[in-house]
């Protein structure tokens, strides 16, 4: 999309929303954000195949909600993204759902979301869509794999968000069932350029339980995901009809002190591929990964971040040697894992402007797309780096 057209579109949209808010000041709320950055991922196709400094770090969005009555609300968000190979460029509707209050008492609060709802099951899954609500420009790829951003952000279906408290503390329960659309370009990014067929997510079933003790300084969550994908072969295709079943167990926790925060997420994910490459083909493997993250708040405006992120494609082949042998040496062993160390700095120089900068040192290519048929030509180095700088504004 031409940048001039994008700016004009945003200006007209903001003007329209401002007029609507004036007419429905008490019930209609809206917010927006715009960010632009510079990014380079040398020796990899994480951003693009050229490996040069790129402007493909653009995020523009507007979200709004309208409350019809105390128990019924409609909320939605539209964004324009340009992240290079990380996700498909263009405009998309991140979420658009009806929020229905089904319980509100001294003991229980519960809401039902119908439509394209948000994913509330992971630590940053519900906030990854807005730049200044993320802890870093690039989230840990073990958990927040950018090629799956649109699929993981939410689904079309139904979700339940519930909260209660007792003598042990506060309890949050989130449940959802739905499916996310997958574009042809996204399918090729995941499966390879030769994938000409149709990739669909048949369903995604998720739930998690969060416990917050009375002290309120930390919380811990246990969750699961069960999902199924189906691939329908095209007439001219390198793949055949097939399916993939994904089961994930996750734990995350956050501890908040006065001037620092520690967070982690870990997961175990079993993936079963059936057919897809050849009739009768079955691949059953369990990946493991997670990250530990420390943030230090120098003051109200400046935050330092350090993080270690680890991912193994197969827990029985952590160094990738078995996979390399299975591919006859064509796919290097370093495609079996991806470990990433991050240092970051952010500065809120006004109440609605932020500058962030970070550097990532990466070992391995296990989270680089495409997944099924790795790009061994572009990703020809075991070690590579990401440098990112982003200016953000929200209103």
mmCIF file of C-alpha atoms in Angstrom:
data_model
loop_
_atom_site.group_PDB
_atom_site.id
_atom_site.type_symbol
_atom_site.label_atom_id
_atom_site.label_comp_id
_atom_site.label_asym_id
_atom_site.label_seq_id
_atom_site.Cartn_x
_atom_site.Cartn_y
_atom_site.Cartn_z
ATOM 1 C CA UNK A 1 0.000 0.000 0.000
ATOM 2 C CA UNK A 2 1.316 3.439 -0.962
ATOM 3 C CA UNK A 3 2.376 5.323 2.191
ATOM 4 C CA UNK A 4 0.532 8.487 1.089
ATOM 5 C CA UNK A 5 -2.693 6.529 0.624
ATOM 6 C CA UNK A 6 -2.181 4.894 3.999
ATOM 7 C CA UNK A 7 -1.717 8.225 5.793
ATOM 8 C CA UNK A 8 -4.767 9.670 4.024
ATOM 9 C CA UNK A 9 -6.841 6.613 4.942
ATOM 10 C CA UNK A 10 -5.840 6.864 8.619
ATOM 11 C CA UNK A 11 -6.557 10.602 8.724
ATOM 12 C CA UNK A 12 -10.042 10.139 7.268
ATOM 13 C CA UNK A 13 -10.755 7.233 9.606
ATOM 14 C CA UNK A 14 -9.629 9.146 12.696
ATOM 15 C CA UNK A 15 -11.734 12.130 11.662
ATOM 16 C CA UNK A 16 -14.795 9.923 11.219
ATOM 17 C CA UNK A 17 -14.278 8.214 14.581
ATOM 18 C CA UNK A 18 -13.875 11.580 16.309
ATOM 19 C CA UNK A 19 -17.213 12.693 14.888
ATOM 20 C CA UNK A 20 -18.873 9.463 16.040
ATOM 21 C CA UNK A 21 -17.416 9.872 19.528
ATOM 22 C CA UNK A 22 -18.771 13.403 19.718
ATOM 23 C CA UNK A 23 -22.236 12.050 18.932
ATOM 24 C CA UNK A 24 -22.019 9.108 21.359
ATOM 25 C CA UNK A 25 -19.544 10.382 23.926
ATOM 26 C CA UNK A 26 -20.655 8.149 26.790
ATOM 27 C CA UNK A 27 -20.972 4.879 24.899
ATOM 28 C CA UNK A 28 -18.442 5.016 22.045
ATOM 29 C CA UNK A 29 -14.696 4.765 22.739
ATOM 30 C CA UNK A 30 -11.835 4.550 20.286
ATOM 31 C CA UNK A 31 -8.046 4.490 20.290
ATOM 32 C CA UNK A 32 -5.356 4.385 17.662
ATOM 33 C CA UNK A 33 -1.648 3.851 17.151
ATOM 34 C CA UNK A 34 0.991 4.318 14.491
ATOM 35 C CA UNK A 35 4.580 3.131 14.502
ATOM 36 C CA UNK A 36 7.493 2.975 12.107
ATOM 37 C CA UNK A 37 10.882 1.454 12.535
ATOM 38 C CA UNK A 38 14.086 0.151 11.027
ATOM 39 C CA UNK A 39 15.001 -3.521 11.185
ATOM 40 C CA UNK A 40 17.716 -5.805 9.926
ATOM 41 C CA UNK A 41 18.048 -9.577 10.225
ATOM 42 C CA UNK A 42 21.418 -10.466 8.762
ATOM 43 C CA UNK A 43 22.072 -13.984 7.448
ATOM 44 C CA UNK A 44 18.371 -14.929 7.556
ATOM 45 C CA UNK A 45 15.018 -14.396 5.813
ATOM 46 C CA UNK A 46 13.306 -13.315 9.041
ATOM 47 C CA UNK A 47 12.476 -9.899 7.506
ATOM 48 C CA UNK A 48 13.329 -10.333 3.813
ATOM 49 C CA UNK A 49 15.705 -12.249 1.553
ATOM 50 C CA UNK A 50 18.039 -9.264 1.054
ATOM 51 C CA UNK A 51 19.253 -9.115 4.667
ATOM 52 C CA UNK A 52 19.707 -5.330 4.477
ATOM 53 C CA UNK A 53 18.354 -2.589 6.744
ATOM 54 C CA UNK A 54 14.630 -2.376 6.034
ATOM 55 C CA UNK A 55 11.712 -0.036 6.690
ATOM 56 C CA UNK A 56 9.358 -3.023 6.831
ATOM 57 C CA UNK A 57 8.465 -2.423 10.461
ATOM 58 C CA UNK A 58 5.189 -0.534 10.102
ATOM 59 C CA UNK A 59 2.101 -0.908 12.294
ATOM 60 C CA UNK A 60 -0.984 1.309 12.069
ATOM 61 C CA UNK A 61 -4.287 0.537 13.768
ATOM 62 C CA UNK A 62 -7.544 1.798 15.174
ATOM 63 C CA UNK A 63 -9.722 0.017 17.720
ATOM 64 C CA UNK A 64 -13.153 1.007 18.974
ATOM 65 C CA UNK A 65 -15.970 -0.199 21.185
ATOM 66 C CA UNK A 66 -19.622 0.758 21.450
ATOM 67 C CA UNK A 67 -21.708 -0.112 24.506
ATOM 68 C CA UNK A 68 -25.368 -0.546 23.659
ATOM 69 C CA UNK A 69 -26.345 -1.187 27.281
ATOM 70 C CA UNK A 70 -24.643 -2.246 30.539
ATOM 71 C CA UNK A 71 -24.543 -5.897 29.427
ATOM 72 C CA UNK A 72 -23.775 -5.647 25.699
ATOM 73 C CA UNK A 73 -20.789 -4.165 23.905
ATOM 74 C CA UNK A 74 -19.279 -4.417 20.418
ATOM 75 C CA UNK A 75 -15.497 -4.115 19.980
ATOM 76 C CA UNK A 76 -13.197 -4.269 16.975
ATOM 77 C CA UNK A 77 -9.805 -3.380 15.576
ATOM 78 C CA UNK A 78 -8.439 -2.896 12.056
ATOM 79 C CA UNK A 79 -4.720 -2.654 11.344
ATOM 80 C CA UNK A 80 -2.248 -2.211 8.521
ATOM 81 C CA UNK A 81 0.984 -4.195 8.931
ATOM 82 C CA UNK A 82 4.197 -4.400 6.973
ATOM 83 C CA UNK A 83 6.625 -6.751 8.660
ATOM 84 C CA UNK A 84 8.313 -8.289 5.643
ATOM 85 C CA UNK A 85 8.365 -12.079 5.769
ATOM 86 C CA UNK A 86 7.125 -12.109 9.355
ATOM 87 C CA UNK A 87 3.498 -11.812 8.246
ATOM 88 C CA UNK A 88 1.415 -10.925 5.219
ATOM 89 C CA UNK A 89 1.491 -7.214 4.390
ATOM 90 C CA UNK A 90 -1.802 -5.318 4.270
ATOM 91 C CA UNK A 91 -4.963 -4.436 6.130
ATOM 92 C CA UNK A 92 -6.777 -6.956 8.293
ATOM 93 C CA UNK A 93 -9.461 -7.047 10.981
ATOM 94 C CA UNK A 94 -7.711 -8.309 14.100
ATOM 95 C CA UNK A 95 -10.914 -8.696 16.092
ATOM 96 C CA UNK A 96 -14.605 -7.842 15.886
ATOM 97 C CA UNK A 97 -16.858 -9.397 18.507
ATOM 98 C CA UNK A 98 -19.929 -8.939 20.649
ATOM 99 C CA UNK A 99 -19.129 -8.807 24.365
ATOM 100 C CA UNK A 100 -22.080 -10.103 26.407
ATOM 101 C CA UNK A 101 -22.102 -9.980 30.192
ATOM 102 C CA UNK A 102 -23.595 -13.227 31.534
ATOM 103 C CA UNK A 103 -22.677 -12.893 35.233
ATOM 104 C CA UNK A 104 -21.864 -9.972 37.526
ATOM 105 C CA UNK A 105 -22.092 -10.645 41.245
ATOM 106 C CA UNK A 106 -19.940 -10.313 44.323
ATOM 107 C CA UNK A 107 -18.455 -13.765 43.609
ATOM 108 C CA UNK A 108 -18.467 -14.124 39.828
ATOM 109 C CA UNK A 109 -17.942 -12.028 36.722
ATOM 110 C CA UNK A 110 -18.225 -13.641 33.300
ATOM 111 C CA UNK A 111 -18.475 -12.424 29.718
ATOM 112 C CA UNK A 112 -19.173 -14.224 26.471
ATOM 113 C CA UNK A 113 -17.416 -13.088 23.266
ATOM 114 C CA UNK A 114 -19.001 -13.953 19.927
ATOM 115 C CA UNK A 115 -17.305 -13.245 16.602
ATOM 116 C CA UNK A 116 -13.606 -12.764 15.926
ATOM 117 C CA UNK A 117 -12.446 -12.735 19.516
ATOM 118 C CA UNK A 118 -8.983 -12.190 21.006
ATOM 119 C CA UNK A 119 -6.719 -14.888 22.436
ATOM 120 C CA UNK A 120 -6.475 -14.335 26.216
ATOM 121 C CA UNK A 121 -4.684 -17.610 26.963
ATOM 122 C CA UNK A 122 -1.020 -16.610 26.638
ATOM 123 C CA UNK A 123 0.837 -13.891 28.479
ATOM 124 C CA UNK A 124 1.070 -11.436 25.554
ATOM 125 C CA UNK A 125 -1.417 -12.965 23.115
ATOM 126 C CA UNK A 126 -4.041 -10.289 23.780
ATOM 127 C CA UNK A 127 -1.591 -7.361 23.638
ATOM 128 C CA UNK A 128 0.819 -8.394 20.861
ATOM 129 C CA UNK A 129 -1.268 -6.481 18.288
ATOM 130 C CA UNK A 130 -0.398 -3.010 19.693
ATOM 131 C CA UNK A 131 3.272 -1.938 19.622
ATOM 132 C CA UNK A 132 3.447 -0.003 22.898
ATOM 133 C CA UNK A 133 1.731 -2.782 24.903
ATOM 134 C CA UNK A 134 4.425 -5.326 24.014
ATOM 135 C CA UNK A 135 7.534 -5.645 26.196
ATOM 136 C CA UNK A 136 9.750 -5.592 23.080
ATOM 137 C CA UNK A 137 9.556 -4.890 19.357
ATOM 138 C CA UNK A 138 10.061 -8.570 18.529
ATOM 139 C CA UNK A 139 8.374 -11.013 20.888
ATOM 140 C CA UNK A 140 10.044 -14.330 21.844
ATOM 141 C CA UNK A 141 9.673 -16.501 18.754
ATOM 142 C CA UNK A 142 9.486 -19.795 20.631
ATOM 143 C CA UNK A 143 5.970 -18.874 21.808
ATOM 144 C CA UNK A 144 4.936 -15.945 19.564
ATOM 145 C CA UNK A 145 5.991 -17.273 16.161
ATOM 146 C CA UNK A 146 5.425 -14.258 13.896
ATOM 147 C CA UNK A 147 4.432 -16.317 10.840
ATOM 148 C CA UNK A 148 1.432 -17.482 12.892
ATOM 149 C CA UNK A 149 0.580 -13.997 14.190
ATOM 150 C CA UNK A 150 -2.870 -13.727 12.560
ATOM 151 C CA UNK A 151 -3.823 -17.313 13.459
ATOM 152 C CA UNK A 152 -2.684 -17.041 17.073
ATOM 153 C CA UNK A 153 -4.077 -13.567 17.794
ATOM 154 C CA UNK A 154 -7.658 -14.811 17.901
ATOM 155 C CA UNK A 155 -10.314 -16.912 16.194
ATOM 156 C CA UNK A 156 -13.779 -16.762 14.684
ATOM 157 C CA UNK A 157 -16.068 -18.443 17.172
ATOM 158 C CA UNK A 158 -16.965 -18.166 20.849
ATOM 159 C CA UNK A 159 -14.959 -17.364 23.985
ATOM 160 C CA UNK A 160 -15.680 -17.225 27.706
ATOM 161 C CA UNK A 161 -13.802 -14.873 30.048
ATOM 162 C CA UNK A 162 -14.562 -15.446 33.735
ATOM 163 C CA UNK A 163 -13.213 -14.216 37.077
ATOM 164 C CA UNK A 164 -13.843 -15.120 40.715
ATOM 165 C CA UNK A 165 -12.077 -14.806 44.061
ATOM 166 C CA UNK A 166 -11.901 -16.653 47.367
ATOM 167 C CA UNK A 167 -9.653 -16.955 50.406
ATOM 168 C CA UNK A 168 -6.817 -18.287 48.217
ATOM 169 C CA UNK A 169 -6.835 -15.295 45.907
ATOM 170 C CA UNK A 170 -8.229 -14.361 42.505
ATOM 171 C CA UNK A 171 -8.943 -16.831 39.698
ATOM 172 C CA UNK A 172 -9.317 -16.129 35.981
ATOM 173 C CA UNK A 173 -10.653 -18.735 33.573
ATOM 174 C CA UNK A 174 -10.520 -18.322 29.804
ATOM 175 C CA UNK A 175 -12.029 -20.760 27.297
ATOM 176 C CA UNK A 176 -12.458 -20.468 23.531
ATOM 177 C CA UNK A 177 -13.382 -22.483 20.453
ATOM 178 C CA UNK A 178 -13.110 -21.304 16.863
ATOM 179 C CA UNK A 179 -10.928 -21.165 13.760
ATOM 180 C CA UNK A 180 -8.804 -18.553 11.976
ATOM 181 C CA UNK A 181 -8.674 -17.943 8.219
ATOM 182 C CA UNK A 182 -5.314 -18.566 6.521
ATOM 183 C CA UNK A 183 -4.486 -16.651 3.340
ATOM 184 C CA UNK A 184 -2.781 -18.277 0.355
ATOM 185 C CA UNK A 185 0.325 -16.159 0.912
ATOM 186 C CA UNK A 186 0.493 -17.156 4.557
ATOM 187 C CA UNK A 187 0.115 -20.814 3.573
ATOM 188 C CA UNK A 188 3.084 -20.500 1.199
ATOM 189 C CA UNK A 189 5.121 -18.766 3.885
ATOM 190 C CA UNK A 190 4.478 -21.701 6.203
ATOM 191 C CA UNK A 191 4.650 -24.640 3.787
ATOM 192 C CA UNK A 192 6.862 -23.370 0.970
ATOM 193 C CA UNK A 193 6.455 -21.662 -2.397
ATOM 194 C CA UNK A 194 5.365 -24.938 -3.996
ATOM 195 C CA UNK A 195 2.229 -25.101 -1.833
ATOM 196 C CA UNK A 196 -0.542 -24.109 -4.281
ATOM 197 C CA UNK A 197 -3.417 -25.695 -2.372
ATOM 198 C CA UNK A 198 -5.718 -24.495 0.385
ATOM 199 C CA UNK A 199 -4.604 -24.572 4.030
ATOM 200 C CA UNK A 200 -7.392 -24.297 6.602
ATOM 201 C CA UNK A 201 -7.559 -24.371 10.355
ATOM 202 C CA UNK A 202 -10.495 -26.653 11.156
ATOM 203 C CA UNK A 203 -10.626 -25.634 14.816
ATOM 204 C CA UNK A 204 -8.638 -24.264 17.743
ATOM 205 C CA UNK A 205 -9.774 -25.222 21.240
ATOM 206 C CA UNK A 206 -8.032 -23.422 24.114
ATOM 207 C CA UNK A 207 -8.408 -22.906 27.846
ATOM 208 C CA UNK A 208 -6.282 -21.617 30.695
ATOM 209 C CA UNK A 209 -6.603 -21.008 34.423
ATOM 210 C CA UNK A 210 -4.809 -18.107 36.141
ATOM 211 C CA UNK A 211 -4.199 -17.848 39.897
ATOM 212 C CA UNK A 212 -3.353 -14.519 41.542
ATOM 213 C CA UNK A 213 -2.688 -14.726 45.295
ATOM 214 C CA UNK A 214 -3.970 -12.019 47.619
ATOM 215 C CA UNK A 215 -0.562 -10.301 47.655
ATOM 216 C CA UNK A 216 -1.032 -9.480 43.982
ATOM 217 C CA UNK A 217 2.695 -9.435 43.221
ATOM 218 C CA UNK A 218 2.627 -12.441 40.914
ATOM 219 C CA UNK A 219 0.345 -14.740 38.974
ATOM 220 C CA UNK A 220 0.720 -18.158 37.391
ATOM 221 C CA UNK A 221 -1.246 -19.769 34.561
ATOM 222 C CA UNK A 222 -1.702 -23.279 33.186
ATOM 223 C CA UNK A 223 -3.257 -23.703 29.755
ATOM 224 C CA UNK A 224 -3.758 -26.058 26.827
ATOM 225 C CA UNK A 225 -4.400 -25.847 23.094
ATOM 226 C CA UNK A 226 -5.849 -28.439 20.719
ATOM 227 C CA UNK A 227 -5.968 -27.563 17.027
ATOM 228 C CA UNK A 228 -6.324 -29.250 13.642
ATOM 229 C CA UNK A 229 -5.266 -28.051 10.183
ATOM 230 C CA UNK A 230 -6.268 -29.445 6.803
ATOM 231 C CA UNK A 231 -4.540 -29.078 3.448
ATOM 232 C CA UNK A 232 -6.387 -29.564 0.146
ATOM 233 C CA UNK A 233 -4.123 -30.206 -2.820
ATOM 234 C CA UNK A 234 -4.304 -28.037 -5.953
ATOM 235 C CA UNK A 235 -4.068 -29.395 -9.505
ATOM 236 C CA UNK A 236 -0.434 -28.319 -9.842
ATOM 237 C CA UNK A 237 1.079 -28.799 -6.401
ATOM 238 C CA UNK A 238 4.197 -30.098 -4.690
ATOM 239 C CA UNK A 239 2.054 -31.279 -1.753
ATOM 240 C CA UNK A 240 -0.902 -33.632 -1.454
ATOM 241 C CA UNK A 241 -4.018 -33.705 0.725
ATOM 242 C CA UNK A 242 -3.031 -33.922 4.355
ATOM 243 C CA UNK A 243 -3.593 -32.724 7.886
ATOM 244 C CA UNK A 244 -1.755 -31.632 10.999
ATOM 245 C CA UNK A 245 -2.845 -32.044 14.619
ATOM 246 C CA UNK A 246 -1.351 -29.754 17.256
ATOM 247 C CA UNK A 247 -1.571 -30.168 21.039
ATOM 248 C CA UNK A 248 0.129 -27.705 23.362
ATOM 249 C CA UNK A 249 0.486 -27.368 27.141
ATOM 250 C CA UNK A 250 1.688 -24.009 28.476
ATOM 251 C CA UNK A 251 2.698 -22.461 31.784
ATOM 252 C CA UNK A 252 3.391 -18.781 32.287
ATOM 253 C CA UNK A 253 4.057 -16.585 35.288
ATOM 254 C CA UNK A 254 4.889 -12.966 36.116
ATOM 255 C CA UNK A 255 6.394 -11.499 39.286
ATOM 256 C CA UNK A 256 6.118 -7.720 39.741
ATOM 257 C CA UNK A 257 8.378 -5.846 42.149
ATOM 258 C CA UNK A 258 8.562 -2.097 42.687
ATOM 259 C CA UNK A 259 11.090 -1.388 39.957
ATOM 260 C CA UNK A 260 11.544 -4.708 38.138
ATOM 261 C CA UNK A 261 9.555 -7.575 36.645
ATOM 262 C CA UNK A 262 10.372 -11.211 35.908
ATOM 263 C CA UNK A 263 8.276 -13.277 33.492
ATOM 264 C CA UNK A 264 8.497 -16.654 31.835
ATOM 265 C CA UNK A 265 6.506 -18.923 29.548
ATOM 266 C CA UNK A 266 7.266 -22.563 28.760
ATOM 267 C CA UNK A 267 5.446 -25.024 26.553
ATOM 268 C CA UNK A 268 5.419 -28.552 25.187
ATOM 269 C CA UNK A 269 3.761 -29.016 21.791
ATOM 270 C CA UNK A 270 3.046 -32.263 19.961
ATOM 271 C CA UNK A 271 2.520 -31.998 16.191
ATOM 272 C CA UNK A 272 1.421 -34.880 13.971
ATOM 273 C CA UNK A 273 1.653 -34.485 10.188
ATOM 274 C CA UNK A 274 -0.287 -37.016 8.116
ATOM 275 C CA UNK A 275 0.190 -37.471 4.339
ATOM 276 C CA UNK A 276 0.852 -33.927 2.987
ATOM 277 C CA UNK A 277 4.299 -34.830 1.596
ATOM 278 C CA UNK A 278 3.523 -38.362 0.374
ATOM 279 C CA UNK A 279 0.692 -40.907 0.813
ATOM 280 C CA UNK A 280 1.032 -42.614 4.183
ATOM 281 C CA UNK A 281 3.588 -40.091 5.456
ATOM 282 C CA UNK A 282 3.417 -39.569 9.234
ATOM 283 C CA UNK A 283 5.644 -37.374 11.341
ATOM 284 C CA UNK A 284 4.977 -37.296 15.085
ATOM 285 C CA UNK A 285 7.236 -35.010 17.105
ATOM 286 C CA UNK A 286 7.125 -32.964 20.285
ATOM 287 C CA UNK A 287 8.722 -29.538 20.389
ATOM 288 C CA UNK A 288 9.627 -27.698 23.563
ATOM 289 C CA UNK A 289 10.529 -24.123 24.277
ATOM 290 C CA UNK A 290 10.058 -21.019 26.318
ATOM 291 C CA UNK A 291 11.719 -17.889 27.566
ATOM 292 C CA UNK A 292 12.762 -16.094 30.735
ATOM 293 C CA UNK A 293 12.539 -12.305 30.685
ATOM 294 C CA UNK A 294 13.722 -9.612 33.089
ATOM 295 C CA UNK A 295 12.663 -5.952 32.855
ATOM 296 C CA UNK A 296 14.117 -3.163 34.965
ATOM 297 C CA UNK A 297 12.204 0.129 35.247
ATOM 298 C CA UNK A 298 14.858 2.818 35.608
ATOM 299 C CA UNK A 299 12.069 5.332 36.141
ATOM 300 C CA UNK A 300 8.541 5.891 34.872
ATOM 301 C CA UNK A 301 9.832 6.489 31.343
ATOM 302 C CA UNK A 302 12.856 4.226 30.740
ATOM 303 C CA UNK A 303 12.779 0.411 30.735
ATOM 304 C CA UNK A 304 15.616 -2.055 30.189
ATOM 305 C CA UNK A 305 14.978 -5.613 29.040
ATOM 306 C CA UNK A 306 16.956 -8.811 28.795
ATOM 307 C CA UNK A 307 15.590 -12.173 27.661
ATOM 308 C CA UNK A 308 16.690 -15.698 26.831
ATOM 309 C CA UNK A 309 14.432 -17.598 24.440
ATOM 310 C CA UNK A 310 14.914 -21.301 23.633
ATOM 311 C CA UNK A 311 13.160 -23.545 21.107
ATOM 312 C CA UNK A 312 13.756 -27.190 20.103
ATOM 313 C CA UNK A 313 11.774 -28.542 17.160
ATOM 314 C CA UNK A 314 11.954 -32.118 18.461
ATOM 315 C CA UNK A 315 12.734 -32.935 22.086
ATOM 316 C CA UNK A 316 14.316 -36.215 20.920
ATOM 317 C CA UNK A 317 16.573 -34.392 18.455
ATOM 318 C CA UNK A 318 17.578 -31.166 20.195
ATOM 319 C CA UNK A 319 20.724 -30.648 18.089
ATOM 320 C CA UNK A 320 18.937 -31.407 14.799
ATOM 321 C CA UNK A 321 21.325 -34.179 13.723
ATOM 322 C CA UNK A 322 18.623 -36.797 13.213
ATOM 323 C CA UNK A 323 16.600 -34.415 11.045
ATOM 324 C CA UNK A 324 19.671 -33.523 9.018
ATOM 325 C CA UNK A 325 20.260 -37.217 8.315
ATOM 326 C CA UNK A 326 16.596 -37.744 7.363
ATOM 327 C CA UNK A 327 16.939 -34.998 4.734
ATOM 328 C CA UNK A 328 20.135 -36.548 3.421
ATOM 329 C CA UNK A 329 22.187 -33.628 4.673
ATOM 330 C CA UNK A 330 20.209 -31.139 2.576
ATOM 331 C CA UNK A 331 18.726 -29.406 5.676
ATOM 332 C CA UNK A 332 21.473 -28.429 8.166
ATOM 333 C CA UNK A 333 21.126 -29.517 11.775
ATOM 334 C CA UNK A 334 20.669 -25.910 12.960
ATOM 335 C CA UNK A 335 17.138 -25.924 11.526
ATOM 336 C CA UNK A 336 16.209 -28.160 14.456
ATOM 337 C CA UNK A 337 16.436 -25.417 17.088
ATOM 338 C CA UNK A 338 16.484 -21.647 17.631
ATOM 339 C CA UNK A 339 17.922 -19.988 20.728
ATOM 340 C CA UNK A 340 17.772 -16.220 21.077
ATOM 341 C CA UNK A 341 19.284 -13.713 23.524
ATOM 342 C CA UNK A 342 17.786 -10.197 23.569
ATOM 343 C CA UNK A 343 18.779 -6.824 24.994
ATOM 344 C CA UNK A 344 16.337 -3.937 24.723
ATOM 345 C CA UNK A 345 15.693 -0.347 25.776
ATOM 346 C CA UNK A 346 12.521 1.736 25.586
ATOM 347 C CA UNK A 347 11.976 5.407 26.395
ATOM 348 C CA UNK A 348 8.572 7.089 26.756
ATOM 349 C CA UNK A 349 9.698 10.632 26.029
ATOM 350 C CA UNK A 350 6.129 11.954 26.298
ATOM 351 C CA UNK A 351 2.908 10.433 27.589
ATOM 352 C CA UNK A 352 2.024 9.018 24.147
ATOM 353 C CA UNK A 353 5.356 8.645 22.297
ATOM 354 C CA UNK A 354 7.960 5.899 22.688
ATOM 355 C CA UNK A 355 11.296 4.970 21.162
ATOM 356 C CA UNK A 356 12.450 1.364 21.444
ATOM 357 C CA UNK A 357 15.677 -0.282 20.351
ATOM 358 C CA UNK A 358 16.876 -3.855 20.709
ATOM 359 C CA UNK A 359 19.401 -6.390 19.501
ATOM 360 C CA UNK A 360 18.954 -10.161 19.243
ATOM 361 C CA UNK A 361 21.719 -12.740 18.959
ATOM 362 C CA UNK A 362 20.291 -15.900 17.438
ATOM 363 C CA UNK A 363 21.594 -19.453 17.208
ATOM 364 C CA UNK A 364 19.696 -21.753 14.853
ATOM 365 C CA UNK A 365 16.870 -21.409 12.325
ATOM 366 C CA UNK A 366 14.100 -23.591 13.744
ATOM 367 C CA UNK A 367 11.575 -20.721 13.779
ATOM 368 C CA UNK A 368 12.281 -19.388 10.287
ATOM 369 C CA UNK A 369 9.718 -19.891 7.551
ATOM 370 C CA UNK A 370 8.826 -21.918 5.641
ATOM 371 C CA UNK A 371 8.540 -24.659 8.237
ATOM 372 C CA UNK A 372 7.813 -27.711 6.116
ATOM 373 C CA UNK A 373 10.442 -27.122 3.415
ATOM 374 C CA UNK A 374 13.142 -24.884 4.954
ATOM 375 C CA UNK A 375 14.882 -22.188 2.921
ATOM 376 C CA UNK A 376 18.438 -23.461 3.241
ATOM 377 C CA UNK A 377 19.805 -21.075 0.603
ATOM 378 C CA UNK A 378 18.872 -17.778 2.279
ATOM 379 C CA UNK A 379 19.231 -19.085 5.843
ATOM 380 C CA UNK A 380 22.754 -20.361 5.376
ATOM 381 C CA UNK A 381 24.198 -19.410 8.762
ATOM 382 C CA UNK A 382 23.831 -21.043 12.156
ATOM 383 C CA UNK A 383 24.363 -17.698 13.900
ATOM 384 C CA UNK A 384 22.617 -14.454 12.944
ATOM 385 C CA UNK A 385 21.409 -11.173 14.449
ATOM 386 C CA UNK A 386 18.362 -8.922 14.555
ATOM 387 C CA UNK A 387 18.667 -5.160 15.031
ATOM 388 C CA UNK A 388 15.449 -3.180 15.474
ATOM 389 C CA UNK A 389 14.505 0.433 16.193
ATOM 390 C CA UNK A 390 10.901 1.636 16.379
ATOM 391 C CA UNK A 391 9.142 4.949 16.997
ATOM 392 C CA UNK A 392 5.579 4.589 18.347
ATOM 393 C CA UNK A 393 2.704 6.990 18.906
ATOM 394 C CA UNK A 394 -0.702 6.214 20.372
ATOM 395 C CA UNK A 395 -3.785 8.398 20.624
#
